[in-house]
Short mmCIF file of C-alpha atoms and ligand atoms in Angstrom, two decimals:
data_model
loop_
_atom_site.label_atom_id
_atom_site.label_comp_id
_atom_site.label_asym_id
_atom_site.label_seq_id
_atom_site.Cartn_x
_atom_site.Cartn_y
_atom_site.Cartn_z
CA UNK A 23 0.00 0.00 0.00
CA UNK A 24 1.20 3.50 -0.81
CA UNK A 25 1.03 6.47 1.54
CA UNK A 26 1.61 10.04 0.44
CA UNK A 27 3.87 11.98 2.80
CA UNK A 28 2.25 15.19 1.59
CA UNK A 29 -1.11 13.85 2.71
CA UNK A 30 0.34 12.86 6.08
CA UNK A 31 1.51 16.46 6.61
CA UNK A 32 -1.79 17.89 5.40
CA UNK A 33 -3.90 15.59 7.57
CA UNK A 34 -5.57 16.96 10.68
CA UNK A 35 -3.42 15.06 13.19
CA UNK A 36 -0.34 14.97 11.00
CA UNK A 37 -0.82 11.25 11.03
CA UNK A 38 -2.28 8.57 8.78
CA UNK A 39 -3.17 5.10 9.98
CA UNK A 40 -2.97 2.04 7.80
CA UNK A 41 -4.32 -1.48 8.14
CA UNK A 42 -4.34 -3.85 5.20
CA UNK A 43 -3.51 -7.39 4.14
CA UNK A 44 -1.27 -8.79 1.45
CA UNK A 45 -0.84 -12.23 -0.03
CA UNK A 46 2.68 -13.68 0.18
CA UNK A 47 1.63 -17.26 -0.51
CA UNK A 48 4.01 -17.47 -3.47
CA UNK A 49 7.06 -16.61 -1.40
CA UNK A 50 9.26 -19.58 -0.62
CA UNK A 51 11.34 -19.51 2.56
CA UNK A 52 13.79 -22.34 3.15
CA UNK A 53 12.04 -24.43 0.50
CA UNK A 54 8.62 -23.95 2.05
CA UNK A 55 5.55 -21.85 1.30
CA UNK A 56 5.32 -20.55 4.86
CA UNK A 57 2.80 -17.77 4.17
CA UNK A 58 -0.35 -19.78 3.66
CA UNK A 59 -2.32 -17.17 5.62
CA UNK A 60 -2.68 -13.51 4.62
CA UNK A 61 -0.12 -11.10 6.05
CA UNK A 62 -1.61 -8.14 7.93
CA UNK A 63 0.24 -4.81 8.09
CA UNK A 64 -1.00 -2.06 10.38
CA UNK A 65 0.27 1.07 12.07
CA UNK A 66 0.75 4.72 11.28
CA UNK A 67 2.93 7.29 9.59
CA UNK A 68 3.26 10.51 11.55
CA UNK A 69 4.79 13.83 10.58
CA UNK A 70 7.45 15.01 13.04
CA UNK A 71 9.27 18.25 12.30
CA UNK A 72 11.49 17.53 9.32
CA UNK A 73 10.90 13.79 9.43
CA UNK A 74 8.26 11.08 9.57
CA UNK A 75 7.81 8.35 12.10
CA UNK A 76 6.71 4.96 10.83
CA UNK A 77 5.32 2.62 13.46
CA UNK A 78 4.11 -0.65 12.04
CA UNK A 79 3.28 -4.21 12.90
CA UNK A 80 3.41 -7.13 10.52
CA UNK A 81 1.37 -10.10 11.65
CA UNK A 82 0.60 -13.50 10.24
CA UNK A 83 0.39 -17.17 11.04
CA UNK A 84 3.24 -19.13 9.51
CA UNK A 85 2.99 -22.73 8.39
CA UNK A 86 6.37 -24.41 8.81
CA UNK A 87 7.66 -27.93 9.09
CA UNK A 88 8.64 -29.07 12.58
CA UNK A 89 12.44 -28.98 12.77
CA UNK A 90 12.51 -32.58 14.01
CA UNK A 91 9.60 -34.53 12.56
CA UNK A 92 8.69 -32.28 9.57
CA UNK A 93 5.00 -32.24 10.47
CA UNK A 94 3.41 -28.89 9.53
CA UNK A 95 3.18 -26.51 12.48
CA UNK A 96 1.31 -23.21 12.63
CA UNK A 97 3.09 -20.47 14.51
CA UNK A 98 2.26 -16.81 15.16
CA UNK A 99 4.61 -14.25 13.64
CA UNK A 100 4.57 -10.72 15.06
CA UNK A 101 7.11 -8.17 13.82
CA UNK A 102 7.25 -4.64 15.21
CA UNK A 103 8.81 -1.95 13.05
CA UNK A 104 9.77 1.52 14.19
CA UNK A 105 11.55 3.74 11.70
CA UNK A 106 12.33 7.39 11.11
CA UNK A 107 11.89 8.54 7.55
CA UNK A 108 13.63 11.66 6.44
CA UNK A 109 13.61 13.56 3.19
CA UNK A 110 17.18 14.72 3.42
CA UNK A 111 20.37 13.09 4.54
CA UNK A 112 21.23 14.26 8.02
CA UNK A 113 24.76 15.05 9.10
CA UNK A 114 24.93 12.02 11.26
CA UNK A 115 23.54 8.74 10.06
CA UNK A 116 21.16 7.37 12.60
CA UNK A 117 20.24 3.79 12.92
CA UNK A 118 16.65 2.98 11.97
CA UNK A 119 16.60 5.96 9.66
CA UNK A 120 15.52 5.77 6.04
CA UNK A 121 16.00 8.51 3.48
CA UNK A 122 13.02 8.89 1.16
CA UNK A 123 13.24 10.99 -1.97
CA UNK A 124 9.68 10.61 -3.18
CA UNK A 125 6.35 11.70 -1.78
CA UNK A 126 4.89 8.24 -2.17
CA UNK A 127 5.88 5.72 0.43
CA UNK A 128 5.48 2.08 -0.55
CA UNK A 129 4.86 0.46 2.82
CA UNK A 130 5.28 -3.10 1.51
CA UNK A 131 8.85 -2.35 0.41
CA UNK A 132 9.77 -1.11 3.88
CA UNK A 133 7.82 -3.49 6.09
CA UNK A 134 8.12 -6.81 4.27
CA UNK A 135 11.96 -6.94 4.40
CA UNK A 136 11.67 -6.33 8.16
CA UNK A 137 9.30 -9.29 8.38
CA UNK A 138 11.80 -11.52 6.54
CA UNK A 139 14.63 -10.43 8.85
CA UNK A 140 12.53 -11.32 11.86
CA UNK A 141 11.09 -14.57 10.53
CA UNK A 142 11.27 -17.49 12.89
CA UNK A 143 11.01 -20.69 10.88
CA UNK A 144 12.78 -23.05 13.27
CA UNK A 145 9.95 -24.41 15.36
CA UNK A 146 8.98 -27.70 16.96
CA UNK A 147 5.49 -29.21 16.86
CA UNK A 148 5.90 -29.66 20.62
CA UNK A 149 8.86 -29.04 22.95
CA UNK A 150 9.56 -32.74 23.41
CA UNK A 151 9.11 -33.80 19.79
CA UNK A 152 11.05 -37.01 19.34
CA UNK A 153 11.58 -36.52 15.62
CA UNK A 154 11.79 -39.24 13.01
CA UNK A 155 13.99 -42.32 13.02
CA UNK A 156 17.06 -41.66 10.85
CA UNK A 157 17.01 -45.30 9.72
CA UNK A 158 13.41 -46.16 8.87
CA UNK A 159 11.77 -42.70 8.86
CA UNK A 160 9.04 -43.56 11.34
CA UNK A 161 7.58 -40.72 13.41
CA UNK A 162 8.91 -41.57 16.87
CA UNK A 163 6.13 -39.55 18.52
CA UNK A 164 3.80 -42.37 17.48
CA UNK A 165 5.92 -44.99 19.18
CA UNK A 166 9.28 -46.69 18.89
CA UNK A 167 10.22 -48.38 15.62
CA UNK A 168 12.56 -50.96 17.07
CA UNK A 169 15.62 -49.80 15.11
CA UNK A 170 18.89 -49.82 17.00
CA UNK A 171 19.61 -46.32 18.22
CA UNK A 172 23.29 -47.13 18.79
CA UNK A 173 25.59 -45.22 16.52
CA UNK A 174 28.32 -47.65 15.59
CA UNK A 175 31.74 -46.18 14.96
CA UNK A 176 32.52 -47.20 11.35
CA UNK A 177 36.09 -48.17 12.28
CA UNK A 178 34.81 -50.49 15.00
CA UNK A 179 32.23 -51.92 12.63
CA UNK A 180 35.02 -52.88 10.25
CA UNK A 181 36.95 -54.49 13.08
CA UNK A 182 33.89 -56.45 14.13
CA UNK A 183 33.53 -57.70 10.56
CA UNK A 184 37.15 -58.84 10.50
CA UNK A 185 36.71 -60.72 13.75
CA UNK A 186 33.72 -62.63 12.43
ZN1 ZN B 17 7.76 -32.56 15.54
ZN1 ZN B 18 13.46 -46.88 12.81
#
């Protein structure tokens, strides 16, 4: 969504609120389409002296594979963004400061990269997820598969073969 900085300055409170949704379902993160739900962006742009203050929140529910058993897990994503936008380069570069040279502010271009930086895609379906058996692939949350869990040192395995 675009916001005009001129309109922000001309508005009664010197502030414009925004609240909208975008579809990022085509974005692939780590091989997965994590954005199966719409992404909501809301907040405000406020005129402050020579600059503008952008306060925004990006919210969605991510669908990611459990880091251990690969089962799909839904997890809340909540990213807070607080930035100062200025029309001219200040003498000292401040952190969280963006220089804008147009009147139109494309909020997606500012907020979505912040969402990606903040994205938490390493999640477990439950804290004690047992994962899947590396030998037979069975989901160990559903019970033991009977495979030997002992990791045999390959050098010792060779020795054992020789001794047979
Ligand atoms: Zn799991
Ligand atoms: Zn197994």
